[in-house]
CSV table of C-alpha atoms in Angstrom, one decimal:
chain,number,residue,atom,x,y,z
A,2,MET,CA,333.6,127.5,95.7
A,3,THR,CA,333.1,127.7,98.9
A,4,ILE,CA,334.7,130.9,101.2
A,5,LYS,CA,335.8,130.4,104.5
A,6,LYS,CA,334.8,132.6,107.7
A,7,PRO,CA,337.8,135.8,107.6
A,8,PHE,CA,340.7,135.4,110.1
A,9,TYR,CA,338.5,138.4,112.6
A,10,HIS,CA,335.4,136.3,111.8
A,11,GLN,CA,333.3,138.6,113.9
A,12,ALA,CA,333.9,141.2,111.0
A,13,TRP,CA,331.9,139.5,108.1
A,14,VAL,CA,331.8,141.5,104.7
A,15,ARG,CA,329.9,141.1,101.9
A,16,LEU,CA,332.1,140.5,99.1
A,17,VAL,CA,335.5,138.7,99.4
A,18,ALA,CA,338.8,139.3,96.6
A,19,CYS,CA,339.7,136.3,95.1
A,20,ALA,CA,341.4,135.6,92.0
A,21,VAL,CA,341.7,132.8,89.7
A,22,ALA,CA,344.6,132.8,87.9
A,23,GLY,CA,345.4,136.3,87.7
A,24,PHE,CA,341.4,136.1,86.3
A,25,MET,CA,338.8,138.8,88.6
A,26,LEU,CA,335.6,138.2,89.6
A,27,PRO,CA,333.4,141.3,89.7
A,28,ASN,CA,330.7,141.2,92.3
A,29,LEU,CA,327.5,139.4,92.0
A,30,ALA,CA,325.2,142.2,90.7
A,31,ALA,CA,327.5,143.1,87.8
A,32,ALA,CA,327.9,139.5,86.5
A,33,GLN,CA,324.2,139.2,86.9
A,34,PRO,CA,323.1,140.4,83.2
A,35,TYR,CA,325.5,138.3,82.0
A,36,GLN,CA,324.6,134.8,82.9
A,37,VAL,CA,325.2,131.3,81.1
A,38,THR,CA,322.2,129.0,80.4
A,39,ALA,CA,322.6,125.0,81.4
A,40,GLU,CA,322.8,124.2,78.0
A,41,GLN,CA,326.1,126.6,77.3
A,42,LYS,CA,327.4,125.0,80.7
A,43,ALA,CA,326.8,121.5,79.5
A,44,VAL,CA,329.0,122.2,76.3
A,45,ALA,CA,331.6,123.7,78.1
A,46,ASN,CA,332.1,120.9,80.7
A,47,THR,CA,331.8,118.3,78.0
A,48,VAL,CA,334.2,120.5,76.3
A,49,ALA,CA,336.7,121.2,79.1
A,50,SER,CA,337.2,117.3,79.9
A,51,GLN,CA,338.9,116.6,76.2
A,52,GLY,CA,339.1,119.9,74.5
A,53,VAL,CA,338.7,120.4,70.7
A,54,PRO,CA,339.6,118.6,67.7
A,55,LEU,CA,341.9,120.6,65.7
A,56,SER,CA,339.6,121.3,62.6
A,57,GLU,CA,337.5,123.2,65.0
A,58,LEU,CA,340.5,125.6,65.0
A,59,LYS,CA,341.3,128.2,62.5
A,60,PRO,CA,344.1,127.4,60.5
A,61,GLN,CA,345.6,130.6,61.2
A,62,ALA,CA,344.6,130.6,64.7
A,63,PRO,CA,347.5,132.4,66.7
A,64,GLN,CA,349.4,131.1,69.8
A,65,SER,CA,348.1,133.6,72.1
A,66,HIS,CA,346.1,136.5,71.8
A,67,VAL,CA,346.4,139.7,74.6
A,68,VAL,CA,342.9,140.9,75.1
A,69,VAL,CA,342.5,144.8,74.6
A,70,THR,CA,340.3,147.5,74.8
A,71,GLY,CA,337.4,147.3,71.9
A,72,ASP,CA,338.0,143.7,71.7
A,73,THR,CA,334.2,141.4,71.8
A,74,LEU,CA,333.8,137.6,72.9
A,75,TRP,CA,332.9,137.2,68.9
A,76,ALA,CA,336.1,138.9,67.5
A,77,ILE,CA,337.8,136.4,70.0
A,78,SER,CA,336.0,133.5,69.2
A,79,ASN,CA,336.5,134.4,65.6
A,80,ILE,CA,339.9,134.4,65.9
A,81,PHE,CA,340.2,131.1,67.1
A,82,LEU,CA,337.5,128.7,65.8
A,83,THR,CA,336.0,128.6,62.6
A,84,SER,CA,332.2,129.1,63.9
A,85,PRO,CA,332.8,132.3,65.8
A,86,TRP,CA,329.4,131.6,67.1
A,87,ARG,CA,330.6,128.2,69.4
A,88,TRP,CA,331.7,130.3,72.3
A,89,PRO,CA,331.1,127.6,74.8
A,90,GLU,CA,333.8,125.8,73.1
A,91,LEU,CA,336.4,128.5,73.6
A,92,TRP,CA,334.9,129.4,77.6
A,93,GLY,CA,334.9,124.9,77.7
A,94,MET,CA,338.5,124.5,76.5
A,95,ASN,CA,339.7,126.6,79.7
A,96,ILE,CA,336.6,126.5,82.3
A,97,ALA,CA,338.9,125.5,84.7
A,98,GLN,CA,340.4,129.2,84.8
A,99,ILE,CA,337.3,131.2,83.2
A,100,ARG,CA,334.2,130.3,85.1
A,101,ASN,CA,332.1,132.6,83.3
A,102,PRO,CA,333.0,133.7,79.3
A,103,HIS,CA,331.7,137.0,79.9
A,104,LEU,CA,334.1,138.1,82.5
A,105,ILE,CA,336.6,138.2,80.0
A,106,TYR,CA,338.9,141.7,80.6
A,107,PRO,CA,341.8,144.0,78.6
A,108,GLY,CA,345.5,142.8,79.7
A,109,GLN,CA,344.6,138.5,80.0
A,110,VAL,CA,346.6,136.5,77.4
A,111,LEU,CA,344.8,133.3,75.9
A,112,THR,CA,347.3,131.3,74.7
A,113,LEU,CA,346.7,128.2,72.6
A,114,SER,CA,347.8,124.5,73.3
A,115,VAL,CA,347.5,121.4,70.8
A,116,LYS,CA,348.0,118.1,72.3
A,117,GLY,CA,347.0,114.6,71.1
A,118,GLY,CA,345.3,116.3,68.8
A,119,MET,CA,343.0,118.3,71.0
A,120,ALA,CA,343.1,121.6,71.2
A,121,THR,CA,342.8,123.7,74.3
A,122,LEU,CA,342.3,127.3,75.6
A,123,GLN,CA,344.4,129.1,78.6
A,124,LEU,CA,345.0,132.0,80.5
A,125,ALA,CA,348.3,133.5,81.0
A,126,GLY,CA,350.3,136.4,82.6
A,127,ALA,CA,351.1,138.9,80.9
A,128,ASP,CA,354.9,137.0,81.0
A,129,GLY,CA,353.6,134.6,78.7
A,130,SER,CA,353.6,132.1,82.1
A,131,THR,CA,350.6,129.8,82.1
A,132,ALA,CA,348.2,130.8,84.6
A,133,SER,CA,347.5,128.6,88.1
A,134,ALA,CA,343.9,127.7,88.4
A,135,ASP,CA,344.6,128.0,92.6
A,136,LEU,CA,342.8,130.5,94.6
A,137,VAL,CA,344.5,132.7,96.0
A,138,ARG,CA,343.8,132.8,99.9
A,139,VAL,CA,342.8,136.6,101.4
A,140,ARG,CA,343.0,137.4,105.3
A,141,LEU,CA,340.5,140.0,105.9
A,142,SER,CA,340.2,141.9,108.9
A,143,PRO,CA,337.7,144.8,110.1
A,144,LYS,CA,340.0,147.6,108.8
A,145,THR,CA,340.2,145.9,104.9
A,146,ARG,CA,338.2,147.2,102.2
A,147,VAL,CA,336.7,145.6,99.2
A,148,THR,CA,336.2,147.3,96.2
A,149,ALA,CA,334.6,145.7,93.3
A,150,LEU,CA,336.0,145.7,89.8
A,151,PRO,CA,334.6,148.3,87.2
A,152,ASP,CA,332.1,146.5,85.1
A,153,ASN,CA,334.9,146.2,82.1
A,154,ALA,CA,334.2,142.7,80.7
A,155,LEU,CA,334.1,142.6,77.5
A,156,PRO,CA,330.9,142.5,75.6
A,157,THR,CA,329.5,139.7,72.6
A,158,LEU,CA,329.2,142.7,70.3
A,159,LYS,CA,330.0,146.3,70.0
A,160,SER,CA,327.1,148.1,71.8
A,161,ARG,CA,326.5,150.9,70.2
A,162,LEU,CA,325.9,149.0,66.6
A,163,ILE,CA,322.4,148.2,67.8
A,164,GLU,CA,321.8,150.8,70.8
A,165,PRO,CA,319.9,152.6,69.2
A,166,PHE,CA,317.3,150.0,67.6
A,167,LEU,CA,316.6,148.6,71.2
A,168,SER,CA,314.6,151.6,71.5
A,169,GLU,CA,313.8,153.2,68.2
A,170,PRO,CA,311.7,150.7,65.9
A,171,ILE,CA,308.8,148.8,67.3
A,172,ILE,CA,306.5,146.4,65.9
A,173,VAL,CA,303.2,146.5,66.7
A,174,GLY,CA,299.2,144.7,65.9
A,175,GLU,CA,296.7,146.6,63.2
A,176,GLU,CA,295.1,147.9,66.3
A,177,GLY,CA,297.9,148.2,68.6
A,178,LEU,CA,299.8,152.1,67.5
A,179,ARG,CA,295.9,153.4,66.5
A,180,GLN,CA,294.8,152.8,70.2
A,181,ALA,CA,297.8,154.3,71.9
A,182,PRO,CA,297.9,158.0,72.9
A,183,ARG,CA,298.1,160.6,70.8
A,184,ILE,CA,299.4,164.1,70.7
A,185,VAL,CA,296.3,166.6,70.2
A,186,SER,CA,297.8,170.3,70.8
A,187,ALA,CA,300.9,172.1,71.1
A,188,GLN,CA,301.7,175.8,72.9
A,189,ASP,CA,300.9,178.8,70.4
A,190,ASP,CA,299.3,176.7,67.7
A,191,ARG,CA,302.7,175.7,66.3
A,192,VAL,CA,302.2,172.7,63.5
A,193,LEU,CA,305.8,171.0,64.0
A,194,LEU,CA,307.5,170.5,67.5
A,195,THR,CA,310.9,169.9,68.3
A,196,LYS,CA,312.9,169.7,71.4
A,197,GLY,CA,312.5,171.8,73.7
A,198,ASP,CA,309.0,172.2,72.7
A,199,ARG,CA,305.5,171.5,75.4
A,200,ALA,CA,302.8,169.6,73.7
A,201,TYR,CA,299.8,168.2,74.9
A,202,ALA,CA,298.1,164.5,74.9
A,203,ARG,CA,295.2,162.0,75.3
A,204,SER,CA,294.6,158.5,75.6
A,205,THR,CA,291.8,156.7,74.9
A,206,SER,CA,291.4,154.9,78.3
A,207,GLY,CA,292.7,157.9,80.3
A,208,SER,CA,295.6,155.4,82.4
A,209,ASP,CA,297.8,155.3,79.8
A,210,LEU,CA,298.7,158.9,80.6
A,211,MET,CA,299.2,159.1,84.2
A,212,ASP,CA,301.9,159.1,86.7
A,213,ASP,CA,303.9,156.5,87.7
A,214,PRO,CA,304.6,156.9,91.3
A,215,LYS,CA,308.0,155.4,91.2
A,216,LYS,CA,309.5,157.3,88.8
A,217,LYS,CA,309.6,161.4,89.2
A,218,HIS,CA,308.4,161.3,85.4
A,219,LYS,CA,307.2,158.7,82.8
A,220,VAL,CA,309.4,158.8,79.9
A,221,LEU,CA,307.2,158.2,76.7
A,222,ARG,CA,308.7,157.3,72.9
A,223,ILE,CA,306.9,159.2,70.2
A,224,PHE,CA,305.9,157.2,67.1
A,225,ARG,CA,304.0,157.5,63.4
A,226,ASN,CA,303.0,155.3,60.2
A,227,ALA,CA,303.0,152.2,61.2
A,228,THR,CA,304.3,150.4,57.9
A,229,PRO,CA,303.1,146.3,56.9
A,230,LEU,CA,305.6,143.8,57.1
A,231,LYS,CA,304.7,141.6,55.0
A,232,ASP,CA,305.9,137.7,54.6
A,233,PRO,CA,307.7,137.7,51.4
A,234,LEU,CA,306.5,133.9,50.5
A,235,THR,CA,302.9,134.1,51.8
A,236,GLY,CA,302.2,138.2,51.5
A,237,ALA,CA,300.7,137.8,54.6
A,238,VAL,CA,300.9,140.9,57.1
A,239,LEU,CA,303.2,139.7,60.4
A,240,GLY,CA,303.1,143.4,62.0
A,241,TYR,CA,303.5,146.7,61.4
A,242,GLU,CA,307.2,148.9,62.1
A,243,ALA,CA,306.1,151.7,63.8
A,244,GLN,CA,308.4,155.0,62.7
A,245,TYR,CA,310.1,156.4,65.8
A,246,VAL,CA,310.5,160.0,66.2
A,247,GLY,CA,311.4,161.2,69.1
A,248,ARG,CA,310.9,160.9,73.5
A,249,ALA,CA,309.2,163.3,75.7
A,250,LEU,CA,308.6,163.4,79.3
A,251,LEU,CA,304.7,163.0,81.0
A,252,THR,CA,305.1,166.9,83.4
A,253,ARG,CA,301.5,166.6,84.4
A,254,SER,CA,298.5,164.0,84.1
A,255,GLU,CA,295.7,163.4,81.9
A,256,GLY,CA,292.3,164.5,83.6
A,257,SER,CA,289.1,166.6,83.9
A,258,GLN,CA,287.6,169.5,85.6
A,259,THR,CA,283.9,170.3,86.4
A,260,GLY,CA,282.4,173.9,84.5
A,261,VAL,CA,279.6,175.9,83.4
A,262,GLY,CA,278.4,176.1,79.8
A,263,GLN,CA,276.3,178.3,78.2
A,264,ASP,CA,273.3,176.9,78.9
A,265,GLY,CA,274.2,177.3,83.1
A,266,LYS,CA,274.6,173.8,83.3
A,267,ALA,CA,277.4,171.6,84.8
A,268,ILE,CA,280.0,170.1,82.1
A,269,SER,CA,282.8,167.8,82.1
A,270,GLU,CA,285.9,169.6,80.5
A,271,VAL,CA,288.8,167.5,79.4
A,272,ILE,CA,292.0,168.5,80.3
A,273,PRO,CA,295.4,167.2,78.2
A,274,ALA,CA,298.5,166.0,79.6
A,275,SER,CA,301.3,167.8,79.2
A,276,ILE,CA,304.5,166.6,77.6
A,277,ASP,CA,307.8,168.2,77.2
A,278,ILE,CA,309.6,167.3,73.9
A,279,VAL,CA,313.2,165.8,75.0
A,280,ALA,CA,314.6,164.2,72.0
A,281,ALA,CA,313.6,164.3,68.5
A,282,LYS,CA,314.9,162.8,65.8
A,283,GLU,CA,313.0,164.5,63.2
A,284,GLU,CA,310.1,167.2,63.5
A,285,ILE,CA,306.9,165.7,65.6
A,286,ARG,CA,303.5,166.6,65.1
A,287,VAL,CA,299.8,167.0,66.2
A,288,GLY,CA,298.7,163.5,65.7
A,289,ASP,CA,301.9,161.4,66.3
A,290,ARG,CA,301.2,158.7,69.1
A,291,LEU,CA,302.9,157.8,72.3
A,292,LEU,CA,304.2,154.9,74.2
A,293,SER,CA,305.7,153.8,77.5
A,294,GLU,CA,309.2,153.4,77.5
A,295,PRO,CA,309.8,149.4,78.2
A,296,GLU,CA,312.7,148.8,80.8
A,297,GLN,CA,316.0,149.0,79.1
A,298,LEU,CA,316.9,145.7,77.6
A,299,PRO,CA,320.1,143.5,78.2
A,300,GLN,CA,322.8,144.6,75.8
A,301,ASN,CA,325.1,141.1,76.4
A,302,TYR,CA,323.7,138.4,73.9
A,303,VAL,CA,325.0,135.0,73.8
A,304,PRO,CA,326.0,134.3,70.1
A,305,HIS,CA,324.1,130.8,69.6
A,306,ALA,CA,323.1,129.0,66.4
A,307,ALA,CA,319.0,127.8,66.2
A,308,LYS,CA,317.8,124.8,67.1
A,309,GLY,CA,316.7,122.2,64.3
A,310,ASP,CA,315.9,123.2,60.4
A,311,LEU,CA,315.0,126.7,61.1
A,312,GLU,CA,313.9,128.3,57.7
A,313,ALA,CA,313.0,131.7,57.9
A,314,ARG,CA,312.9,135.2,55.3
A,315,VAL,CA,314.4,138.8,55.6
A,316,VAL,CA,311.0,140.8,55.2
A,317,SER,CA,312.7,144.4,55.6
A,318,VAL,CA,315.7,145.9,55.5
A,319,TYR,CA,316.0,148.7,57.8
A,320,GLY,CA,315.8,152.4,56.6
A,321,SER,CA,313.7,153.6,53.8
A,322,ALA,CA,316.4,154.5,51.5
A,323,VAL,CA,318.8,151.5,52.1
A,324,VAL,CA,317.8,148.7,49.5
A,325,ASN,CA,320.7,146.1,50.0
A,326,ALA,CA,322.2,145.5,54.0
A,327,ALA,CA,325.6,145.2,54.7
A,328,GLN,CA,327.7,144.7,57.6
A,329,ASN,CA,326.7,146.1,60.9
A,330,GLN,CA,323.6,147.2,59.7
A,331,VAL,CA,319.9,146.3,60.3
A,332,VAL,CA,317.0,143.6,58.7
A,333,VAL,CA,313.5,142.4,59.8
A,334,ILE,CA,313.1,139.0,60.0
A,335,ASN,CA,310.0,136.5,59.1
A,336,LYS,CA,310.4,134.5,62.2
A,337,GLY,CA,309.8,135.6,66.0
A,338,ARG,CA,309.3,134.5,69.9
A,339,ALA,CA,306.5,132.4,68.7
A,340,ASP,CA,309.1,130.1,66.3
A,341,GLY,CA,311.7,129.7,68.7
A,342,ILE,CA,313.8,132.9,68.3
A,343,ASP,CA,315.1,134.1,70.5
A,344,PRO,CA,317.9,137.2,71.0
A,345,GLY,CA,321.5,135.7,70.3
A,346,GLN,CA,320.7,133.6,67.8
A,347,ILE,CA,322.6,133.5,64.5
A,348,LEU,CA,321.1,132.5,61.3
A,349,ALA,CA,322.9,131.8,57.9
A,350,VAL,CA,322.2,134.3,55.0
A,351,LEU,CA,322.1,132.7,51.5
A,352,ASN,CA,322.4,133.4,48.4
A,353,ASP,CA,319.8,131.8,46.0
A,354,GLY,CA,321.4,129.8,43.2
A,355,ALA,CA,321.1,131.1,39.6
A,356,ARG,CA,318.5,128.8,37.0
A,357,VAL,CA,320.5,128.9,34.0
A,358,ALA,CA,321.1,127.0,30.8
A,359,ASP,CA,323.4,124.2,30.7
A,360,THR,CA,325.5,125.1,27.4
A,361,THR,CA,327.5,122.0,27.1
A,362,ASP,CA,324.2,120.2,26.9
A,363,PRO,CA,322.3,120.0,22.8
A,364,GLN,CA,318.9,120.3,24.4
A,365,ARG,CA,319.9,123.3,26.8
A,366,ALA,CA,318.7,121.8,30.1
A,367,MET,CA,318.2,124.6,32.6
A,368,ILE,CA,319.4,124.0,35.6
A,369,LYS,CA,319.4,125.3,39.6
A,370,LEU,CA,323.0,126.4,40.9
A,371,PRO,CA,323.1,125.7,44.7
A,372,ASP,CA,322.4,128.0,47.4
A,373,GLU,CA,325.5,129.1,48.7
A,374,ARG,CA,326.2,130.9,52.0
A,375,ASN,CA,326.7,134.8,52.1
A,376,GLY,CA,327.2,135.7,55.3
A,377,LEU,CA,325.3,135.9,59.1
A,378,LEU,CA,322.9,138.0,61.3
A,379,MET,CA,322.6,137.8,64.8
A,380,VAL,CA,319.1,138.4,66.6
A,381,PHE,CA,319.1,140.8,69.0
A,382,ARG,CA,315.2,142.0,69.5
A,383,SER,CA,312.1,139.3,69.2
A,384,PHE,CA,308.5,140.2,68.9
A,385,ASP,CA,305.9,137.8,68.1
A,386,LYS,CA,306.0,136.9,64.6
A,387,LEU,CA,309.3,139.1,63.6
A,388,SER,CA,312.5,139.8,64.8
A,389,TYR,CA,315.6,142.3,64.5
A,390,ALA,CA,318.6,141.0,63.5
A,391,LEU,CA,322.2,142.4,63.1
A,392,VAL,CA,324.0,142.1,59.6
A,393,LEU,CA,327.8,140.5,61.5
A,394,GLU,CA,329.7,139.4,58.3
A,395,ILE,CA,328.2,139.7,54.5
A,396,THR,CA,329.7,138.8,51.4
A,397,ARG,CA,327.4,140.7,48.8
A,398,GLY,CA,324.1,142.8,50.5
A,399,VAL,CA,321.3,141.5,52.2
A,400,LYS,CA,318.4,141.9,50.4
A,401,ILE,CA,314.2,141.7,51.3
A,402,GLY,CA,313.7,138.1,50.5
A,403,ASP,CA,316.8,136.1,51.2
A,404,ARG,CA,316.4,132.3,52.8
A,405,LEU,CA,317.9,131.8,56.1
A,406,ARG,CA,318.8,129.1,58.1
A,407,ASN,CA,320.5,127.5,60.7
A,408,PRO,CA,324.9,127.7,60.4
A,409,GLN,CA,325.9,124.3,61.3
């Protein structure tokens, strides 16, 4: 889309407000976290040229849906399509109006149209009339003030379900946590620390506990007890899951000073870094390890099916007291970035068919019943050999060893 100069072209503005069929586009900065891949655009363009077969629609798909606060792209896709992760079809059916599927807002009306055995989805006005895809021309003057819309576009999923897992659990190598800086002491010889307490820490290299010049205070996460995560098939250790216990601010860097020993000789003394505990999930102890808090990961995911005949297994269910994971709980799987797993990938959970005796056979031969689909997972954080996934739909609980595959 090209934007012509405003009527008073001497006064340039950074953003031109436009409406596409009543569908407002927020500024570029707000849209950046929700970019669309070339592959998704290609699918959408293909579908947009013809619509989708009626077989792809749910039998109970409504004629219209009013987008409300609290809706998610996954939920809307699930209303219309048999496979909710296939959101490019939902977007492609409406590509002339919806330029970016992440920019759908409360108050908009989605209407279903069927023609020639194919289905299309369109935006409509609040009164039910189909919206036009023509641009609304806006004449701007130097006195015109343009304000960006609030960033209330619908997320893929409810972010509160996975926000804690973006910062809490972490997968490390065998030496990763052992080499990390450690808490060595606390004020007043305290054994247990909590929010508001000051502690002191040392590192192996010294550089890990230095102030970040770009930030007022460096944020550190506190971990304990790296638990090995083993492949349920081979028994090989794929990584170690560190237990998150809290957060701290680095208030003074690690250093050293020169002093005089009892023998009168000069000595170099280590001065540990000072940290202030700002959050505690449980009591923090001397010996707990520190890792720098990473940059905030994007929290809007594009659901898509894994490529090829991917096979994976559930390694663990997050939370030591939980045996079977239910809907909206988190599991770890035995595939990661090295296997082509990336955030947003959808995997089907399979229940292994039981081996039973054929009671209709005089020989009572043993038979294996077919594997049945039990639900869906979505990967939201991946490491080299392991990934965290959210249980989206489930019939029975998800347990360690359950098989996962491409949902297609």
